[in-house]
Short mmCIF file of C-alpha atoms in Angstrom, two decimals:
data_model
loop_
_atom_site.label_atom_id
_atom_site.label_comp_id
_atom_site.label_asym_id
_atom_site.label_seq_id
_atom_site.Cartn_x
_atom_site.Cartn_y
_atom_site.Cartn_z
CA MET J 104 20.56 130.14 202.79
CA PRO J 105 18.39 129.89 204.88
CA THR J 106 16.41 127.93 202.31
CA LYS J 107 12.85 126.83 202.60
CA ILE J 108 11.92 124.23 200.01
CA ILE J 109 8.52 122.65 199.36
CA LEU J 110 8.33 119.43 197.31
CA ALA J 111 5.00 118.08 195.97
CA GLY J 112 4.13 114.96 193.84
CA GLU J 113 1.98 111.89 193.70
CA GLY J 114 2.48 109.35 196.52
CA GLY J 115 5.01 106.90 195.12
CA GLN J 116 6.88 109.32 192.90
CA GLY J 117 9.71 109.51 195.39
CA VAL J 118 9.09 112.95 196.79
CA GLN J 119 9.76 111.96 200.32
CA THR J 120 13.04 110.13 199.43
CA VAL J 121 14.37 113.32 197.74
CA ALA J 122 13.50 115.42 200.68
CA LYS J 123 15.10 112.95 203.10
CA ILE J 124 18.28 112.88 201.04
CA ILE J 125 18.60 116.60 201.02
CA ALA J 126 17.89 116.90 204.80
CA VAL J 127 20.35 114.25 205.75
CA THR J 128 23.09 115.70 203.59
CA ALA J 129 22.55 119.15 204.94
CA GLN J 130 22.78 117.85 208.53
CA ARG J 131 26.02 116.04 207.69
CA SER J 132 27.62 119.19 206.15
CA GLY J 133 27.13 120.97 209.37
CA LYS J 134 23.95 122.83 208.57
CA ASN J 135 20.65 122.63 210.37
CA SER J 136 17.87 120.95 208.51
CA SER J 137 14.23 120.09 209.17
CA TYR J 138 12.10 117.81 207.00
CA LEU J 139 8.39 117.28 207.56
CA PRO J 140 6.50 114.85 205.38
CA ALA J 141 2.85 115.87 205.00
CA PHE J 142 0.41 113.56 203.32
CA GLY J 143 -2.96 112.38 204.34
CA VAL J 144 -2.32 108.90 205.93
CA GLU J 145 -5.91 107.92 205.57
CA GLN J 146 -6.16 108.72 201.86
CA ARG J 147 -4.18 106.84 199.40
CA GLY J 148 -3.32 108.19 196.02
CA GLY J 149 -3.19 111.83 197.21
CA VAL J 150 -0.59 114.51 196.78
CA SER J 151 2.32 114.04 198.93
CA LEU J 152 4.06 117.27 200.28
CA ALA J 153 7.40 117.61 201.96
CA TYR J 154 8.44 120.75 203.94
CA LEU J 155 12.19 121.14 203.91
CA GLN J 156 14.33 123.75 205.56
CA ILE J 157 18.07 124.19 205.50
CA SER J 158 19.81 126.90 207.47
CA SER J 159 23.01 127.69 209.21
CA LYS J 160 20.94 129.07 212.16
CA PRO J 161 18.71 126.88 214.37
CA ILE J 162 15.32 126.09 212.87
CA THR J 163 12.45 126.85 215.28
CA TYR J 164 9.41 125.63 213.36
CA PRO J 165 9.18 122.99 210.66
CA ARG J 166 6.41 124.53 208.53
CA PHE J 167 6.34 127.84 206.61
CA ALA J 168 3.95 129.94 204.57
CA LYS J 169 6.20 131.04 201.63
CA ALA J 170 8.94 128.86 200.12
CA ASP J 171 12.24 129.97 198.56
CA MET J 172 12.06 126.93 196.23
CA VAL J 173 9.10 125.00 194.99
CA VAL J 174 9.39 121.66 193.27
CA ALA J 175 6.40 120.15 191.43
CA PHE J 176 6.70 116.51 190.43
CA CYS J 177 3.15 116.11 188.92
CA ASP J 178 0.16 117.88 187.57
CA ARG J 179 -1.99 117.41 190.61
CA ALA J 180 0.65 119.03 192.77
CA ILE J 181 0.04 122.55 191.27
CA PRO J 182 -2.98 123.47 193.37
CA ALA J 183 -1.25 122.25 196.53
CA ILE J 184 1.87 124.38 196.01
CA LYS J 185 0.11 127.53 194.72
CA ASP J 186 -0.02 129.26 198.12
CA PHE J 187 3.75 128.75 198.70
CA LEU J 188 4.78 130.88 195.68
CA SER J 189 6.03 134.46 196.06
CA LYS J 190 7.80 136.67 193.57
CA ASP J 191 11.34 135.43 194.63
CA THR J 192 10.49 131.76 194.62
CA LEU J 193 12.41 129.49 192.26
CA PHE J 194 9.87 127.07 190.69
CA ILE J 195 11.31 123.80 189.62
CA TYR J 196 9.00 121.53 187.63
CA ASP J 197 8.90 118.56 185.21
CA ASN J 198 7.87 119.93 181.86
CA SER J 199 7.43 116.40 180.37
CA VAL J 200 4.68 115.76 182.95
CA ILE J 201 2.94 118.87 183.93
CA LYS J 202 0.29 120.14 181.56
CA ASN J 203 0.12 123.61 180.07
CA LYS J 204 -3.40 124.02 181.40
CA SER J 205 -2.18 123.75 184.99
CA LEU J 206 0.77 126.02 184.59
CA GLU J 207 -1.54 128.67 183.02
CA LYS J 208 -3.10 129.09 186.50
CA ILE J 209 0.10 130.04 188.27
CA LYS J 210 1.89 131.86 185.36
CA ASN J 211 1.61 135.33 186.79
CA LEU J 212 3.04 134.19 190.19
CA ILE J 213 6.25 132.95 188.66
CA ASN J 214 9.35 135.11 188.03
CA ASN J 215 12.01 132.48 188.33
CA TYR J 216 11.75 128.92 187.05
CA LEU J 217 13.62 125.85 186.03
CA ALA J 218 12.00 123.42 183.67
CA MET J 219 13.45 119.97 183.60
CA PRO J 220 12.17 117.14 181.32
CA ALA J 221 12.89 114.65 184.17
CA LEU J 222 10.53 111.82 183.36
CA ALA J 223 11.04 112.00 179.57
CA LEU J 224 14.86 111.98 180.03
CA ALA J 225 14.78 109.17 182.71
CA LYS J 226 12.55 107.02 180.52
CA GLU J 227 14.72 107.54 177.47
CA LYS J 228 18.15 107.14 178.86
CA LEU J 229 17.90 105.49 182.28
CA SER J 230 14.70 104.18 183.90
CA SER J 231 11.36 105.96 184.60
CA LYS J 232 11.92 105.19 188.37
CA VAL J 233 14.74 107.63 188.70
CA ALA J 234 12.92 110.68 187.44
CA ASN J 235 12.81 111.96 191.02
CA VAL J 236 16.60 111.81 191.26
CA VAL J 237 16.85 114.03 188.05
CA LEU J 238 14.86 116.62 189.83
CA LEU J 239 17.00 116.18 192.92
CA GLY J 240 19.92 117.01 190.63
CA GLY J 241 18.12 120.29 189.70
CA ILE J 242 17.52 121.14 193.39
CA ILE J 243 21.18 120.57 194.53
CA ALA J 244 22.44 122.64 191.67
CA HIS J 245 20.95 125.51 193.56
CA LEU J 246 22.28 124.49 196.99
CA LYS J 247 25.82 125.54 196.29
CA GLU J 248 26.88 125.67 199.93
CA ILE J 249 26.66 121.88 200.26
CA ASP J 250 29.34 119.70 198.56
CA TYR J 251 28.14 117.50 195.71
CA GLN J 252 30.07 114.53 196.97
CA GLU J 253 28.11 114.49 200.17
CA PHE J 254 24.83 114.24 198.19
CA GLU J 255 26.23 111.30 196.10
CA LYS J 256 27.19 109.54 199.48
CA THR J 257 23.70 109.95 200.92
CA LEU J 258 21.99 108.84 197.80
CA LEU J 259 23.97 105.60 197.70
CA GLU J 260 23.46 104.99 201.42
CA GLU J 261 19.67 105.52 200.98
CA PHE J 262 19.50 102.85 198.29
CA ALA J 263 22.18 100.57 199.77
CA ASP J 264 19.74 97.71 200.40
CA LYS J 265 18.42 97.81 196.80
CA ILE J 266 21.93 98.11 195.31
CA ILE J 267 22.90 94.83 196.99
CA LYS J 268 20.01 93.12 195.22
CA LYS J 269 20.34 94.98 191.89
CA PRO J 270 23.78 96.58 191.40
CA GLU J 271 22.67 98.48 188.27
CA ILE J 272 20.61 100.72 190.53
CA LYS J 273 23.79 102.50 191.55
CA ASP J 274 24.66 103.65 187.99
CA LEU J 275 21.05 104.57 187.24
CA ASN J 276 20.77 106.85 190.30
CA LEU J 277 24.25 108.50 189.84
CA GLY J 278 23.51 109.01 186.10
CA ALA J 279 20.24 110.61 186.93
CA LEU J 280 21.78 112.92 189.43
CA LYS J 281 24.40 114.05 187.09
CA ALA J 282 22.00 114.53 184.22
CA GLY J 283 19.81 116.66 186.59
CA ILE J 284 22.71 118.94 187.58
CA GLU J 285 23.67 119.22 184.00
CA ILE J 286 20.20 120.40 182.85
CA ALA J 287 20.05 122.91 185.72
CA GLU J 288 23.46 124.33 184.93
CA LYS J 289 22.80 124.67 181.15
CA PHE J 290 19.33 126.07 181.68
CA ASN J 291 18.52 129.18 179.87
CA LYS J 292 15.17 130.83 180.18
CA GLU J 293 15.23 132.27 176.65
CA GLU J 294 15.58 128.79 175.18
CA THR J 295 13.04 126.98 177.29
CA PRO J 296 9.62 128.86 177.72
CA PHE J 297 7.52 128.40 180.68
CA SER J 298 5.48 125.60 179.30
CA GLY J 299 4.54 121.90 179.78
CA ILE J 300 2.84 119.39 177.63
CA GLU J 301 -0.51 119.51 175.94
CA ALA J 302 -3.17 117.34 177.41
CA THR J 303 -3.81 114.30 175.24
CA GLU J 304 -7.31 113.34 174.42
CA ILE J 305 -8.09 109.82 175.67
CA LYS J 306 -10.60 107.75 173.65
CA THR J 307 -13.53 106.94 175.97
CA ASN J 308 -16.35 105.66 173.70
CA PHE J 309 -16.26 102.41 171.93
CA SER J 310 -19.21 100.97 170.18
CA LYS J 311 -20.41 98.44 167.72
CA GLU J 312 -24.06 97.73 166.58
CA LYS J 313 -26.26 97.42 169.74
CA ILE J 314 -23.36 97.67 172.25
CA SER J 315 -21.78 100.84 173.52
CA TRP J 316 -18.84 100.76 175.96
CA GLN J 317 -17.67 103.94 177.81
CA ARG J 318 -14.82 104.56 180.21
CA PHE J 319 -14.35 107.53 182.48
CA PRO J 320 -10.61 108.49 183.09
CA GLU J 321 -11.75 111.04 185.75
CA TYR J 322 -13.00 108.12 187.93
CA CYS J 323 -10.73 105.12 187.08
CA LYS J 324 -8.26 104.15 189.71
CA GLY J 325 -6.82 101.20 187.73
CA CYS J 326 -7.70 98.42 190.10
CA GLY J 327 -8.09 95.77 187.33
CA LEU J 328 -11.25 94.16 188.67
CA CYS J 329 -13.05 94.62 185.42
CA ILE J 330 -10.29 92.82 183.49
CA VAL J 331 -10.47 89.82 185.74
CA ARG J 332 -14.27 89.74 185.57
CA CYS J 333 -14.61 89.87 181.75
CA PRO J 334 -15.84 86.51 180.50
CA THR J 335 -14.53 86.94 176.92
CA LYS J 336 -11.14 88.57 177.96
CA ALA J 337 -12.16 91.62 175.90
CA LEU J 338 -10.46 94.04 178.48
CA GLN J 339 -6.86 94.64 179.10
CA PHE J 340 -4.69 97.51 180.47
CA SER J 341 -3.92 100.24 178.08
CA ARG J 342 -1.22 102.94 177.85
CA ASP J 343 -3.83 105.54 178.81
CA SER J 344 -3.95 106.49 182.46
CA GLY J 345 -6.71 107.48 184.84
CA PHE J 346 -6.61 110.41 187.23
CA LEU J 347 -4.19 108.69 189.55
CA GLY J 348 -1.71 108.00 186.78
CA ASN J 349 -2.46 104.24 186.90
CA PRO J 350 -3.07 102.34 183.68
CA MET J 351 -6.71 102.23 182.48
CA PRO J 352 -8.45 99.28 180.92
CA ILE J 353 -9.37 99.43 177.22
CA VAL J 354 -11.92 97.18 175.49
CA THR J 355 -11.46 95.16 172.30
CA ILE J 356 -14.94 96.03 171.15
CA GLU J 357 -15.15 93.08 168.72
CA LYS J 358 -14.92 90.66 171.63
CA CYS J 359 -17.38 92.46 173.88
CA ILE J 360 -20.75 90.75 174.34
CA GLY J 361 -22.21 93.53 176.42
CA CYS J 362 -22.78 91.51 179.55
CA GLY J 363 -22.03 94.42 181.81
CA ASN J 364 -19.90 92.46 184.35
CA CYS J 365 -17.19 95.22 184.18
CA MET J 366 -19.78 97.90 184.92
CA GLN J 367 -21.13 96.02 187.84
CA ILE J 368 -17.76 95.16 189.40
CA CYS J 369 -16.22 98.62 189.10
CA PRO J 370 -16.21 100.28 192.52
CA ASP J 371 -15.68 103.71 191.13
CA GLY J 372 -18.43 103.82 188.40
CA ALA J 373 -15.72 104.29 185.70
CA ILE J 374 -17.34 102.05 183.06
CA LYS J 375 -20.68 102.20 181.41
CA VAL J 376 -22.03 99.46 179.12
CA GLU J 377 -25.17 99.81 177.24
CA LYS J 378 -26.82 97.12 175.10
CA SER J 379 -29.85 98.02 173.07
CA THR J 380 -32.25 95.21 172.01
CA MET Z 25 -20.19 115.58 178.90
CA PRO Z 26 -21.34 111.96 178.59
CA GLU Z 27 -23.79 110.56 181.09
CA THR Z 28 -21.93 108.80 183.94
CA ALA Z 29 -22.42 105.34 185.32
CA LEU Z 30 -22.72 106.55 188.86
CA PRO Z 31 -25.90 105.92 190.86
CA LYS Z 32 -28.12 108.92 190.82
CA SER Z 33 -28.08 109.36 194.63
CA TRP Z 34 -24.27 109.60 194.66
CA ASN Z 35 -22.95 113.02 195.30
CA LYS Z 36 -21.05 113.70 192.05
CA GLU Z 37 -19.02 116.58 193.45
CA SER Z 38 -17.13 114.27 195.89
CA LYS Z 39 -16.20 111.79 193.11
CA PRO Z 40 -13.78 110.21 192.47
CA HIS Z 41 -14.28 108.95 196.06
CA LYS Z 42 -11.57 108.46 198.57
CA PHE Z 43 -11.49 104.69 198.69
CA CYS Z 44 -8.45 102.77 197.50
CA PRO Z 45 -8.39 101.18 194.07
CA GLY Z 46 -10.25 97.88 194.04
CA CYS Z 47 -12.03 98.57 197.38
CA GLY Z 48 -15.02 96.26 198.07
CA GLN Z 49 -16.57 98.84 200.39
CA ALA Z 50 -16.90 101.34 197.60
CA LEU Z 51 -18.56 98.54 195.55
CA ALA Z 52 -20.98 97.91 198.41
CA LEU Z 53 -21.76 101.66 198.60
CA LYS Z 54 -22.30 101.80 194.75
CA ILE Z 55 -24.92 99.01 195.06
CA LEU Z 56 -26.45 100.82 198.05
CA GLY Z 57 -26.67 103.89 195.82
CA GLN Z 58 -28.48 101.79 193.27
CA ALA Z 59 -30.86 100.42 195.96
CA ILE Z 60 -31.60 104.07 197.03
CA ASP Z 61 -32.38 104.92 193.40
CA GLU Z 62 -34.67 102.01 192.82
CA LEU Z 63 -36.62 102.46 196.08
CA ASP Z 64 -36.70 106.22 195.51
CA ILE Z 65 -35.89 107.04 199.19
CA GLN Z 66 -33.21 109.65 198.62
CA LYS Z 67 -35.21 112.52 200.15
CA LYS Z 68 -36.60 110.51 203.14
CA MET Z 69 -33.42 108.77 204.10
CA ILE Z 70 -30.89 109.53 206.80
CA TYR Z 71 -27.40 107.98 206.35
CA ALA Z 72 -25.32 107.32 209.43
CA THR Z 73 -21.61 106.51 209.23
CA ASP Z 74 -19.06 105.27 211.65
CA ILE Z 75 -15.43 105.94 212.14
CA GLY Z 76 -12.96 103.83 210.06
CA CYS Z 77 -12.86 103.34 206.31
CA SER Z 78 -16.64 103.77 206.43
CA LEU Z 79 -16.10 107.35 207.40
CA LEU Z 80 -14.68 108.08 203.95
CA SER Z 81 -18.29 107.66 202.70
CA TRP Z 82 -19.57 110.66 204.61
CA SER Z 83 -19.94 112.66 201.40
CA MET Z 84 -20.77 109.66 199.20
CA PHE Z 85 -24.45 110.29 198.84
CA ASN Z 86 -26.68 113.26 198.21
CA VAL Z 87 -28.74 112.34 201.40
CA ASP Z 88 -28.68 113.84 204.84
CA THR Z 89 -25.82 112.29 206.79
CA ILE Z 90 -24.99 111.97 210.50
CA GLN Z 91 -21.86 110.76 212.17
CA THR Z 92 -20.59 110.21 215.66
CA HIS Z 93 -17.95 108.49 217.78
CA HIS Z 94 -16.42 105.17 217.00
CA GLY Z 95 -18.94 102.41 217.31
CA ARG Z 96 -21.75 104.58 218.50
CA THR Z 97 -23.49 104.94 215.18
CA LEU Z 98 -26.29 102.49 216.05
CA PRO Z 99 -27.50 104.28 219.16
CA LEU Z 100 -27.39 107.62 217.28
CA SER Z 101 -29.44 106.05 214.53
CA VAL Z 102 -32.01 104.62 216.92
CA GLY Z 103 -32.30 107.98 218.62
CA PHE Z 104 -32.84 109.63 215.25
CA LYS Z 105 -35.48 107.11 214.39
CA LYS Z 106 -37.35 107.54 217.73
CA ALA Z 107 -37.37 111.31 217.32
CA LYS Z 108 -38.41 111.13 213.68
CA PRO Z 109 -40.18 107.77 212.96
CA GLU Z 110 -40.96 108.68 209.33
CA ALA Z 111 -37.28 108.88 208.39
CA ILE Z 112 -35.61 105.96 206.87
CA VAL Z 113 -32.40 105.40 208.77
CA VAL Z 114 -29.46 103.47 207.29
CA SER Z 115 -26.41 102.90 209.40
CA PHE Z 116 -23.20 102.03 207.73
CA THR Z 117 -20.33 100.61 209.91
CA GLY Z 118 -17.30 98.48 209.60
CA ASP Z 119 -16.46 95.24 211.39
CA GLY Z 120 -14.39 97.25 213.88
CA GLY Z 121 -17.25 99.52 214.77
CA GLY Z 122 -19.98 96.87 214.73
CA TYR Z 123 -18.29 93.73 216.09
CA ALA Z 124 -15.58 95.15 218.42
CA ILE Z 125 -16.01 98.59 219.97
CA GLY Z 126 -19.74 98.84 219.18
CA ALA Z 127 -20.70 95.22 219.67
CA GLN Z 128 -22.84 95.92 222.64
CA HIS Z 129 -24.90 98.38 220.71
CA LEU Z 130 -25.45 96.11 217.81
CA LEU Z 131 -26.61 93.38 220.23
CA ASN Z 132 -28.98 95.63 222.10
CA THR Z 133 -30.34 97.28 219.06
CA ALA Z 134 -31.01 93.89 217.51
CA MET Z 135 -32.63 92.56 220.84
CA ARG Z 136 -34.89 95.61 221.10
CA ASN Z 137 -35.83 95.14 217.37
CA ASP Z 138 -35.26 98.76 216.72
CA PRO Z 139 -36.55 99.61 213.22
CA ILE Z 140 -33.34 100.74 211.58
CA THR Z 141 -31.28 99.15 208.76
CA VAL Z 142 -27.66 98.32 209.61
CA ILE Z 143 -25.08 97.66 206.74
CA LEU Z 144 -21.85 96.22 208.12
CA ILE Z 145 -18.69 95.77 206.01
CA ASN Z 146 -16.65 92.67 206.77
CA ASN Z 147 -13.22 92.94 205.17
CA ALA Z 148 -11.40 90.65 207.71
CA ASN Z 149 -9.18 93.41 209.12
CA TYR Z 150 -8.98 96.96 210.46
CA ALA Z 151 -8.37 98.58 207.13
CA MET Z 152 -8.04 102.27 207.82
CA THR Z 153 -5.35 101.93 210.49
CA GLY Z 154 -3.23 99.49 208.37
CA GLY Z 155 -4.67 96.04 208.46
CA GLN Z 156 -4.67 94.94 212.09
CA LEU Z 157 -6.43 91.87 213.52
CA ALA Z 158 -10.18 92.30 213.62
CA PRO Z 159 -12.86 90.05 215.12
CA THR Z 160 -13.61 88.82 211.57
CA THR Z 161 -10.06 87.89 210.56
CA LEU Z 162 -9.86 84.33 209.34
CA LEU Z 163 -7.80 81.70 211.11
CA ASN Z 164 -4.22 81.68 209.73
CA GLN Z 165 -4.84 84.93 207.97
CA LYS Z 166 -1.77 87.19 208.32
CA THR Z 167 -2.31 90.72 209.55
CA THR Z 168 0.09 93.36 210.78
CA THR Z 169 -0.66 92.44 214.54
CA ALA Z 170 -0.81 88.71 213.78
CA PRO Z 171 2.30 88.22 211.56
CA LYS Z 172 2.23 84.46 211.90
CA GLY Z 173 -1.57 84.27 211.16
CA ARG Z 174 -4.48 84.28 213.43
CA GLU Z 175 -4.33 81.54 216.05
CA LEU Z 176 -7.29 79.86 217.71
CA ALA Z 177 -6.07 81.31 221.03
CA GLN Z 178 -7.04 84.75 219.57
CA GLY Z 179 -10.68 83.64 219.04
CA LYS Z 180 -12.58 82.25 216.15
CA PRO Z 181 -13.75 84.45 213.26
CA PHE Z 182 -16.85 86.37 214.53
CA LYS Z 183 -20.06 85.46 212.82
CA GLY Z 184 -22.34 88.42 213.29
CA PRO Z 185 -25.43 87.52 211.24
CA GLU Z 186 -25.63 83.99 212.83
CA MET Z 187 -25.43 85.49 216.30
CA LEU Z 188 -28.06 88.13 215.51
CA ALA Z 189 -30.38 85.48 213.95
CA GLN Z 190 -30.42 83.79 217.30
CA ILE Z 191 -31.42 86.78 219.42
CA THR Z 192 -33.72 88.84 217.17
CA SER Z 193 -37.51 88.43 216.76
CA GLU Z 194 -39.01 86.83 213.74
CA ASP Z 195 -39.66 90.31 212.21
CA ALA Z 196 -35.98 91.03 211.84
CA HIS Z 197 -34.26 90.73 208.41
CA ILE Z 198 -30.75 89.29 208.75
CA ALA Z 199 -28.58 88.48 205.68
CA ARG Z 200 -25.07 88.24 204.63
CA GLY Z 201 -24.07 89.29 201.03
CA ILE Z 202 -20.90 89.74 199.07
CA SER Z 203 -20.00 93.00 197.37
CA THR Z 204 -18.97 91.27 194.06
CA ASN Z 205 -22.42 89.82 193.57
CA TYR Z 206 -24.34 92.83 192.28
CA GLN Z 207 -27.82 91.49 191.84
CA GLN Z 208 -27.91 89.47 195.05
CA LEU Z 209 -26.63 92.18 197.25
CA LEU Z 210 -29.04 94.77 195.63
CA GLU Z 211 -31.95 92.53 196.42
CA MET Z 212 -30.71 92.05 199.98
CA TYR Z 213 -30.37 95.81 200.55
CA LYS Z 214 -33.81 96.49 199.06
CA LYS Z 215 -35.44 93.83 201.30
CA ALA Z 216 -33.52 95.15 204.41
CA ILE Z 217 -34.68 98.72 203.70
CA SER Z 218 -38.25 97.64 202.82
CA ASN Z 219 -38.34 95.77 206.17
CA GLN Z 220 -37.80 99.12 207.92
CA ILE Z 221 -40.27 101.01 205.65
CA GLU Z 222 -43.00 98.51 206.28
CA GLY Z 223 -42.42 98.84 210.00
CA ARG Z 224 -41.45 95.25 210.88
CA GLY Z 225 -38.20 96.08 212.71
CA PHE Z 226 -34.49 95.59 212.79
CA SER Z 227 -32.68 94.71 209.54
CA PHE Z 228 -29.07 93.74 209.12
CA VAL Z 229 -26.97 93.07 206.13
CA GLU Z 230 -23.23 92.02 206.43
CA VAL Z 231 -21.34 92.58 203.30
CA ILE Z 232 -18.09 90.75 202.59
CA ALA Z 233 -15.72 93.18 200.95
CA MET Z 234 -12.23 93.09 199.36
CA CYS Z 235 -9.40 95.08 200.88
CA PRO Z 236 -6.58 94.64 198.24
CA VAL Z 237 -4.24 97.14 199.97
CA ASN Z 238 -4.12 95.45 203.34
CA TRP Z 239 -4.50 91.83 202.03
CA HIS Z 240 -1.61 92.68 199.61
CA THR Z 241 -3.45 91.00 196.77
CA ASP Z 242 -4.00 91.89 193.14
CA ALA Z 243 -7.33 91.89 191.48
CA GLN Z 244 -7.75 88.12 190.91
CA GLN Z 245 -6.35 87.25 194.31
CA SER Z 246 -8.69 89.69 196.12
CA LEU Z 247 -11.76 88.22 194.34
CA ASP Z 248 -10.60 84.69 195.16
CA PHE Z 249 -9.93 85.47 198.81
CA ALA Z 250 -13.35 87.13 199.19
CA GLU Z 251 -15.45 84.80 197.09
CA ILE Z 252 -13.77 81.48 198.00
CA GLU Z 253 -11.81 81.76 201.35
CA MET Z 254 -14.10 84.19 203.19
CA ALA Z 255 -17.35 82.74 201.76
CA LYS Z 256 -16.30 79.33 203.14
CA ILE Z 257 -16.12 80.66 206.73
CA TYR Z 258 -18.95 83.26 206.27
CA PRO Z 259 -21.76 81.56 204.26
CA ILE Z 260 -23.61 83.98 202.00
CA GLY Z 261 -27.39 84.05 202.12
CA GLU Z 262 -30.45 85.26 204.05
CA LEU Z 263 -30.62 83.95 207.62
CA LYS Z 264 -34.00 85.53 208.45
CA CYS Z 265 -36.36 87.05 205.89
CA PRO Z 266 -39.84 87.83 207.13
CA GLN Z 267 -40.97 88.92 203.63
CA LYS Z 268 -40.99 85.54 201.93
#
């Protein structure tokens, strides 16, 4: 310490919640902390950044150029955090989300890293919504000057309203936090190489005689207008996701009559239907 | 690389565009792109945008684009047209820019019958700033600044095309379309732009658009609100069409 941390992820992944919990806990434990959320308020679905500083000395300015710790929650965060990396930076990332292709671009900047399969672990054992808390566990394992109990206290306070409605949230979050710390403490660079997941190919072309139906994951935002507009209910949400991470529609080509309603209603131009006569 | 479904006049480098999922404004712009393609005016056209969500479209098209202060897009467009009469000027504005802060410009442009095309998005709120009460908000519709719903004391929903139809000359083209009706809106755009090309005068198309994020609606509810609730208050159709 002093520690400069940058967190980056998709809006809605819980980046800002994690940053807030760390900042509040540090303040409580007698440290100085500063937390600056940075996301384009006018642009939804963008990368959400959090500048976080913890120090025993007063903090004069909330932003910084190079970080001591960089936490990447999602694939699209990589270009946003690239400039904050230096040779001493500890890079924490979710290796069950981030693709090899993205990691390749920053490989030569990284000396020190911690790979955590946060989403995969959360999905399997807890709930996919607490993946951010698993990463929080990884971060606080490296903030040794602050007592673990304090983090637990702030975490429960942050979700107090939700816990009243759904008591199981308490155990989910505490479980995720402990799992995160455990991964971080057992982490060994020799065992876990600096890698992520391979990009999966998404099927985009569907056709039957005379009708061809195409979708474009690079444009689809998952609004669902096409599904509502389909007269034969041939469309439904699939497991594949578009560039925002939202589910994409898929066609049951046998039911498709090639009317083109889905293509006309799509605000993003993510569907193309062609009917030859 | 497969061929895309985007209009040819769209700037492919700025896609995916910055509008929210399910935005009706993006849909209106897709149809405008189609109209530009079909009229083949991409090289002759000037696209003017306003502040607000409409500003997110500044890099939407591969056409020359101008932009100015909130609500002042129309005088800027008129100035451009006066200086360069052969240009086809299409102004794109929201209900905040056109009916609130820039209402006087819309009125005066229409009264003078200036030969520009205005496309105005009506989504019944101020969308970019978080869904505040707009002149076009429906009665009883809840917004962030009218949590109990719009009351009559806050004014009736503002009917722009009806007002402009009263004050414009017979050469003006005035219409209201809805972004979910592709063919109808495409025809309206083409007629409105042709009205300018043929030198008749002012043309105006109001487009009803969904705003799922600020309405807090899903896909089906957004379509229902736009196509049923809004269309009830804002009847869709051509109010003035000199080309008949």
